[in-house]
């Protein structure tokens, strides 16, 4: 049986996809010689994969990791430098507002777990900050070094970082550009688990499996409630939005009835693909 109902978009330049567990996709950034830095082509690949993932009915959770010694070194600075040339059309500069939102600004419907196998710098670190769970290798480190390059971390991390770690720690991290260890990120609350490097993907997949065993509708609804609370100013309004939208749709679906019936009958539920 195919792990998906629809075919994933082609990803010849940057991403490798596999399916390590039911309802779970593993997305591997695969430019190890460039430390998995992201060209414009790579960004477009990611955009198409995230849109497909949210619409694919047989998937509930994604895990993202990198090949080699890096999770991701962020934007391809050589391409960025070339895009700043006097001979280049200013409309084509890399940090102009893109026609899509990268993982660092992704809203989406379904959870993404970062399996940080090595360095996560710049946009690679911004990806991590916006992931739903983060598993990090014990030798991984994180940084927003943009201030050292004369640019700024405008990919979405700064306001999200404030929400997670507070103003002072966020300021220390973003204004100094210093490297921060996985252990320190764990203390700050950005990393869920620190594990030996060789186990980082395995541990992330384990968490993905724990999530994916639950109701597809409930996963989407619960994540929406968490995200609304994180991204909006009013806690109570976030609750109302989730009740009015995702929970209202959840109650119309088959999975809520199946979950309650399975509990009463003392058996495992047989979930249907989510229609949320």
Coordinates of N, CA, C and O in Angstrom, one line a residue, residues 14-129:
X14 N 17.0 19.8 -3.8 CA 17.3 20.0 -2.3 C 16.8 19.0 -1.4 O 17.4 18.6 -0.4
X15 N 15.6 18.4 -1.6 CA 14.9 17.6 -0.6 C 14.9 16.1 -1.0 O 14.7 15.8 -2.2
X16 N 15.0 15.3 0.0 CA 14.8 13.8 -0.2 C 13.6 13.4 0.8 O 13.7 13.7 2.0
X17 N 12.6 12.7 0.3 CA 11.5 12.3 1.1 C 11.5 10.8 1.3 O 11.8 10.0 0.4
X18 N 11.1 10.4 2.5 CA 10.9 9.0 2.8 C 9.8 8.9 3.9 O 9.3 9.9 4.4
X19 N 9.3 7.7 4.2 CA 8.2 7.5 5.0 C 8.6 6.4 6.1 O 8.3 5.2 5.9
X20 N 9.1 6.9 7.2 CA 9.7 6.0 8.2 C 8.6 5.3 9.1 O 8.9 4.3 9.8
X21 N 7.4 5.8 9.1 CA 6.3 5.2 9.9 C 5.0 5.6 9.3 O 4.9 6.6 8.5
X22 N 3.9 4.9 9.7 CA 2.6 5.3 9.1 C 2.2 6.7 9.5 O 2.4 7.2 10.6
X23 N 1.8 7.4 8.5 CA 1.3 8.8 8.6 C 2.4 9.8 8.8 O 2.2 11.0 9.2
X24 N 3.7 9.4 8.6 CA 4.8 10.3 8.9 C 5.7 10.4 7.7 O 6.0 9.4 7.0
X25 N 6.1 11.6 7.3 CA 7.0 11.8 6.2 C 8.3 12.4 6.8 O 8.3 13.3 7.7
X26 N 9.4 11.9 6.4 CA 10.8 12.4 6.7 C 11.3 13.2 5.6 O 11.4 12.7 4.5
X27 N 11.6 14.5 5.8 CA 12.0 15.4 4.8 C 13.5 15.7 5.1 O 13.8 16.3 6.2
X28 N 14.4 15.4 4.2 CA 15.8 15.6 4.4 C 16.4 16.6 3.5 O 16.3 16.5 2.3
X29 N 16.9 17.7 4.1 CA 17.6 18.7 3.3 C 19.0 18.1 2.8 O 19.7 17.6 3.7
X30 N 19.3 18.1 1.5 CA 20.3 17.3 1.0 C 21.3 18.1 0.1 O 21.4 17.8 -1.1
X31 N 21.9 19.1 0.7 CA 23.1 19.7 0.0 C 24.2 19.8 1.0 O 24.7 20.8 1.5
X32 N 24.8 18.6 1.3 CA 25.8 18.5 2.4 C 27.0 19.3 2.2 O 27.6 19.9 3.1
X33 N 27.5 19.4 0.9 CA 28.7 20.2 0.6 C 28.5 21.7 0.9 O 29.4 22.4 1.2
X34 N 27.2 22.1 0.8 CA 26.9 23.6 1.0 C 26.3 23.7 2.4 O 25.6 24.7 2.7
X35 N 26.4 22.7 3.3 CA 25.9 22.7 4.6 C 24.3 22.9 4.6 O 23.7 23.5 5.5
X36 N 23.7 22.4 3.5 CA 22.3 22.4 3.4 C 21.8 23.9 3.4 O 20.6 24.1 3.8
X37 N 22.6 24.8 2.9 CA 22.1 26.2 2.7 C 21.1 26.2 1.5 O 21.1 25.3 0.7
X38 N 20.2 27.2 1.6 CA 19.1 27.2 0.7 C 19.2 28.2 -0.4 O 19.2 29.4 -0.1
X39 N 19.2 27.8 -1.6 CA 19.1 28.7 -2.8 C 17.6 29.0 -3.0 O 16.7 28.5 -2.3
X40 N 17.4 29.9 -3.9 CA 16.0 30.2 -4.2 C 15.2 29.0 -4.7 O 14.1 28.8 -4.4
X41 N 15.9 28.2 -5.5 CA 15.3 26.9 -6.0 C 14.9 26.0 -4.9 O 13.8 25.4 -4.9
X42 N 15.8 25.9 -3.9 CA 15.5 25.1 -2.7 C 14.3 25.6 -2.0 O 13.5 24.8 -1.5
X43 N 14.2 26.9 -1.8 CA 13.1 27.5 -1.1 C 11.7 27.1 -1.8 O 10.7 26.8 -1.2
X44 N 11.8 27.2 -3.2 CA 10.5 26.9 -3.9 C 10.2 25.4 -3.7 O 9.0 25.0 -3.6
X45 N 11.2 24.5 -3.7 CA 10.9 23.1 -3.4 C 10.2 22.9 -2.1 O 9.3 22.2 -2.0
X46 N 10.8 23.6 -1.1 CA 10.2 23.4 0.3 C 8.8 24.0 0.3 O 7.9 23.3 0.9
X47 N 8.5 25.1 -0.4 CA 7.2 25.6 -0.4 C 6.2 24.6 -1.0 O 5.1 24.4 -0.4
X48 N 6.6 24.0 -2.1 CA 5.7 23.0 -2.7 C 5.4 21.8 -1.8 O 4.3 21.2 -1.8
X49 N 6.5 21.3 -1.1 CA 6.3 20.2 -0.3 C 5.4 20.5 0.9 O 4.6 19.6 1.3
X50 N 5.6 21.6 1.5 CA 4.7 21.9 2.7 C 3.2 22.0 2.3 O 2.3 21.6 3.0
X51 N 3.0 22.6 1.1 CA 1.6 22.7 0.6 C 1.0 21.3 0.4 O -0.1 21.0 0.8
X52 N 1.8 20.4 -0.2 CA 1.4 19.1 -0.5 C 1.2 18.3 0.8 O 0.2 17.6 1.0
X53 N 2.1 18.5 1.8 CA 2.0 17.8 3.1 C 0.7 18.1 3.8 O -0.1 17.2 4.3
X54 N 0.3 19.4 3.8 CA -0.9 19.8 4.5 C -2.2 19.2 3.8 O -3.2 19.0 4.5
X55 N -2.1 19.0 2.5 CA -3.3 18.5 1.8 C -3.3 17.0 1.6 O -4.4 16.4 1.3
X56 N -2.2 16.3 1.9 CA -2.1 14.9 1.7 C -2.9 14.2 2.8 O -2.5 14.2 4.0
X57 N -4.0 13.5 2.5 CA -4.8 12.9 3.6 C -4.2 11.8 4.4 O -4.7 11.5 5.5
X58 N -3.2 11.1 3.9 CA -2.6 10.0 4.6 C -1.4 10.4 5.4 O -0.7 9.5 6.0
X59 N -1.1 11.6 5.6 CA 0.0 12.1 6.4 C -0.5 13.0 7.5 O -1.4 13.9 7.3
X60 N 0.1 12.9 8.7 CA -0.3 13.7 9.8 C 0.9 14.5 10.4 O 0.7 15.5 11.0
X61 N 2.1 14.0 10.3 CA 3.3 14.6 10.9 C 4.5 14.6 9.9 O 4.7 13.6 9.2
X62 N 5.3 15.7 9.9 CA 6.5 15.7 9.2 C 7.7 15.8 10.1 O 7.6 16.5 11.2
X63 N 8.8 15.2 9.8 CA 10.1 15.4 10.4 C 11.0 16.0 9.4 O 11.1 15.5 8.3
X64 N 11.7 17.0 9.8 CA 12.7 17.6 8.9 C 14.1 17.5 9.5 O 14.3 17.8 10.7
X65 N 15.1 17.1 8.7 CA 16.5 17.0 9.2 C 17.4 17.4 8.0 O 17.0 17.7 6.9
X66 N 18.7 17.3 8.3 CA 19.7 17.6 7.2 C 20.6 16.4 7.0 O 20.8 15.6 7.9
X67 N 21.3 16.4 5.8 CA 22.3 15.4 5.5 C 23.7 16.0 5.9 O 24.0 17.1 5.7
X68 N 24.5 15.1 6.5 CA 25.9 15.6 6.8 C 26.0 16.2 8.2 O 25.2 15.9 9.1
X69 N 26.9 17.2 8.3 CA 27.2 17.8 9.6 C 26.3 19.0 10.0 O 26.4 19.6 11.0
X70 N 25.4 19.3 9.0 CA 24.6 20.5 9.3 C 23.1 20.2 9.2 O 22.7 19.3 8.3
X71 N 22.3 20.8 10.0 CA 20.9 20.8 9.8 C 20.6 21.8 8.6 O 20.2 21.3 7.5
X72 N 21.0 23.0 8.8 CA 21.0 24.0 7.6 C 21.8 25.2 8.1 O 21.6 25.7 9.2
X73 N 22.7 25.7 7.1 CA 23.4 26.9 7.4 C 22.6 28.1 7.0 O 23.2 29.3 7.0
X74 N 21.4 27.9 6.6 CA 20.5 29.1 6.2 C 20.5 29.4 4.8 O 20.7 28.6 3.9
X75 N 20.4 30.7 4.5 CA 20.3 31.2 3.1 C 21.7 31.0 2.4 O 22.8 31.0 3.0
X76 N 21.7 30.7 1.1 CA 22.9 30.6 0.3 C 23.5 32.0 0.1 O 23.0 32.8 -0.7
X77 N 24.5 32.4 1.0 CA 25.0 33.7 1.0 C 25.7 34.1 -0.3 O 25.7 35.3 -0.7
X78 N 26.2 33.1 -1.0 CA 26.9 33.5 -2.3 C 25.8 33.9 -3.3 O 26.0 34.9 -4.0
X79 N 24.7 33.2 -3.3 CA 23.6 33.7 -4.2 C 23.0 35.0 -3.7 O 22.7 35.9 -4.6
X80 N 22.9 35.2 -2.4 CA 22.5 36.5 -1.9 C 23.4 37.6 -2.3 O 23.0 38.7 -2.7
X81 N 24.7 37.4 -2.2 CA 25.7 38.4 -2.5 C 25.6 38.7 -4.0 O 25.6 39.9 -4.4
X82 N 25.4 37.7 -4.9 CA 25.3 38.0 -6.3 C 24.0 38.7 -6.6 O 24.0 39.6 -7.5
X83 N 23.0 38.5 -5.8 CA 21.7 39.2 -6.1 C 21.7 40.6 -5.7 O 20.9 41.4 -6.1
X84 N 22.8 41.0 -5.0 CA 22.9 42.4 -4.6 C 23.8 43.2 -5.6 O 24.0 44.4 -5.4
X85 N 24.2 42.6 -6.6 CA 25.1 43.2 -7.6 C 24.4 44.4 -8.3 O 23.1 44.4 -8.4
X86 N 25.1 45.4 -8.7 CA 24.6 46.6 -9.4 C 23.9 46.2 -10.7 O 23.1 46.9 -11.2
X87 N 24.3 45.0 -11.2 CA 23.8 44.6 -12.5 C 22.5 43.7 -12.4 O 21.9 43.3 -13.4
X88 N 22.2 43.4 -11.1 CA 21.0 42.6 -10.9 C 19.8 43.5 -10.7 O 19.8 44.5 -10.0
X89 N 18.7 43.0 -11.2 CA 17.4 43.7 -11.0 C 17.1 43.7 -9.5 O 17.0 42.6 -8.9
X90 N 16.9 44.9 -8.9 CA 16.5 44.9 -7.4 C 15.3 44.1 -7.1 O 15.2 43.6 -5.9
X91 N 14.4 43.8 -8.0 CA 13.2 43.0 -7.7 C 13.6 41.5 -7.5 O 12.8 40.8 -6.9
X92 N 14.8 41.1 -7.9 CA 15.2 39.7 -7.8 C 16.2 39.5 -6.6 O 16.8 38.4 -6.5
X93 N 16.3 40.5 -5.7 CA 17.2 40.3 -4.6 C 16.6 39.3 -3.6 O 15.3 39.2 -3.4
X94 N 17.4 38.5 -3.0 CA 17.0 37.3 -2.3 C 16.0 37.6 -1.1 O 15.1 36.9 -0.9
X95 N 16.3 38.7 -0.4 CA 15.4 39.0 0.8 C 14.3 39.9 0.5 O 13.7 40.4 1.4
X96 N 14.0 40.2 -0.7 CA 12.7 40.8 -1.0 C 11.6 39.9 -0.6 O 11.8 38.7 -0.5
X97 N 10.4 40.5 -0.2 CA 9.3 39.6 0.2 C 9.0 38.6 -0.8 O 8.7 38.9 -2.0
X98 N 9.1 37.3 -0.5 CA 8.9 36.2 -1.5 C 7.4 36.0 -1.8 O 6.6 36.5 -1.1
X99 N 7.2 35.2 -2.8 CA 5.8 34.9 -3.2 C 5.3 33.7 -2.3 O 4.2 33.2 -2.6
X100 N 6.0 33.3 -1.4 CA 5.6 32.2 -0.5 C 6.2 32.5 0.9 O 7.0 33.3 1.1
X101 N 5.7 31.7 1.9 CA 6.2 31.8 3.2 C 7.1 30.5 3.5 O 6.6 29.4 3.3
X102 N 8.3 30.7 3.9 CA 9.2 29.6 4.2 C 8.8 28.9 5.5 O 7.9 29.3 6.2
X103 N 9.5 27.8 5.8 CA 9.2 27.1 7.0 C 9.3 28.0 8.3 O 8.5 27.8 9.2
X104 N 10.1 29.0 8.2 CA 10.3 29.9 9.4 C 9.0 30.8 9.6 O 8.9 31.3 10.7
X105 N 8.2 30.8 8.6 CA 6.9 31.6 8.7 C 5.7 30.8 8.4 O 4.6 31.3 8.4
X106 N 5.9 29.5 8.3 CA 4.8 28.6 7.9 C 3.7 28.6 9.0 O 4.0 28.4 10.2
X107 N 2.5 28.7 8.6 CA 1.4 28.5 9.5 C 0.9 27.0 9.4 O 1.1 26.3 10.4
X108 N 0.4 26.7 8.3 CA 0.1 25.3 8.0 C -1.0 24.7 8.9 O -1.5 25.3 9.8
X109 N -1.3 23.4 8.7 CA -2.3 22.7 9.5 C -1.7 21.6 10.4 O -2.2 21.3 11.4
X110 N -0.6 21.0 9.9 CA -0.1 19.8 10.6 C 1.3 20.1 11.2 O 2.0 20.9 10.8
X111 N 1.6 19.3 12.3 CA 2.9 19.6 13.0 C 4.1 19.1 12.2 O 4.1 18.1 11.5
X112 N 5.2 19.9 12.5 CA 6.5 19.6 11.9 C 7.5 19.5 13.1 O 7.6 20.3 13.9
X113 N 8.3 18.4 13.1 CA 9.3 18.2 14.1 C 10.7 18.4 13.5 O 11.0 17.8 12.5
X114 N 11.5 19.2 14.1 CA 12.9 19.4 13.6 C 13.8 18.4 14.3 O 13.8 18.3 15.5
X115 N 14.5 17.6 13.5 CA 15.6 16.7 14.0 C 16.9 17.4 13.7 O 17.4 17.2 12.6
X116 N 17.4 18.1 14.6 CA 18.6 19.0 14.4 C 19.8 18.2 14.6 O 20.3 17.9 15.7
X117 N 20.4 17.8 13.4 CA 21.5 16.8 13.4 C 22.9 17.5 13.5 O 23.9 16.9 13.7
X118 N 22.9 18.9 13.4 CA 24.2 19.6 13.5 C 23.9 21.1 13.6 O 22.9 21.5 14.2
X119 N 24.8 21.9 12.9 CA 24.6 23.3 13.1 C 23.3 23.8 12.4 O 22.9 23.3 11.4
X120 N 22.7 24.8 13.1 CA 21.5 25.4 12.5 C 21.7 26.9 12.6 O 21.6 27.5 13.7
X121 N 22.0 27.5 11.5 CA 22.4 28.9 11.4 C 21.4 29.7 10.6 O 20.9 29.2 9.6
X122 N 21.3 31.0 10.9 CA 20.5 31.9 10.1 C 19.1 31.3 9.9 O 18.4 31.0 10.8
X123 N 18.7 31.2 8.6 CA 17.4 30.7 8.3 C 17.2 29.3 8.7 O 16.0 28.9 9.0
X124 N 18.3 28.5 8.8 CA 18.1 27.2 9.4 C 17.7 27.2 10.8 O 16.9 26.4 11.3
X125 N 18.2 28.2 11.6 CA 17.8 28.3 13.0 C 16.4 28.9 13.0 O 15.6 28.5 13.9
X126 N 16.0 29.8 12.1 CA 14.7 30.3 12.1 C 13.7 29.2 11.8 O 12.5 29.2 12.4
X127 N 14.0 28.2 11.0 CA 13.2 27.1 10.8 C 12.9 26.4 12.1 O 11.7 26.1 12.4
X128 N 13.9 26.1 12.8 CA 13.8 25.4 14.1 C 12.8 26.1 15.1 O 12.0 25.5 15.7
X129 N 13.0 27.4 15.2 CA 12.2 28.2 16.1 C 10.7 28.1 15.8 O 9.9 28.2 16.7

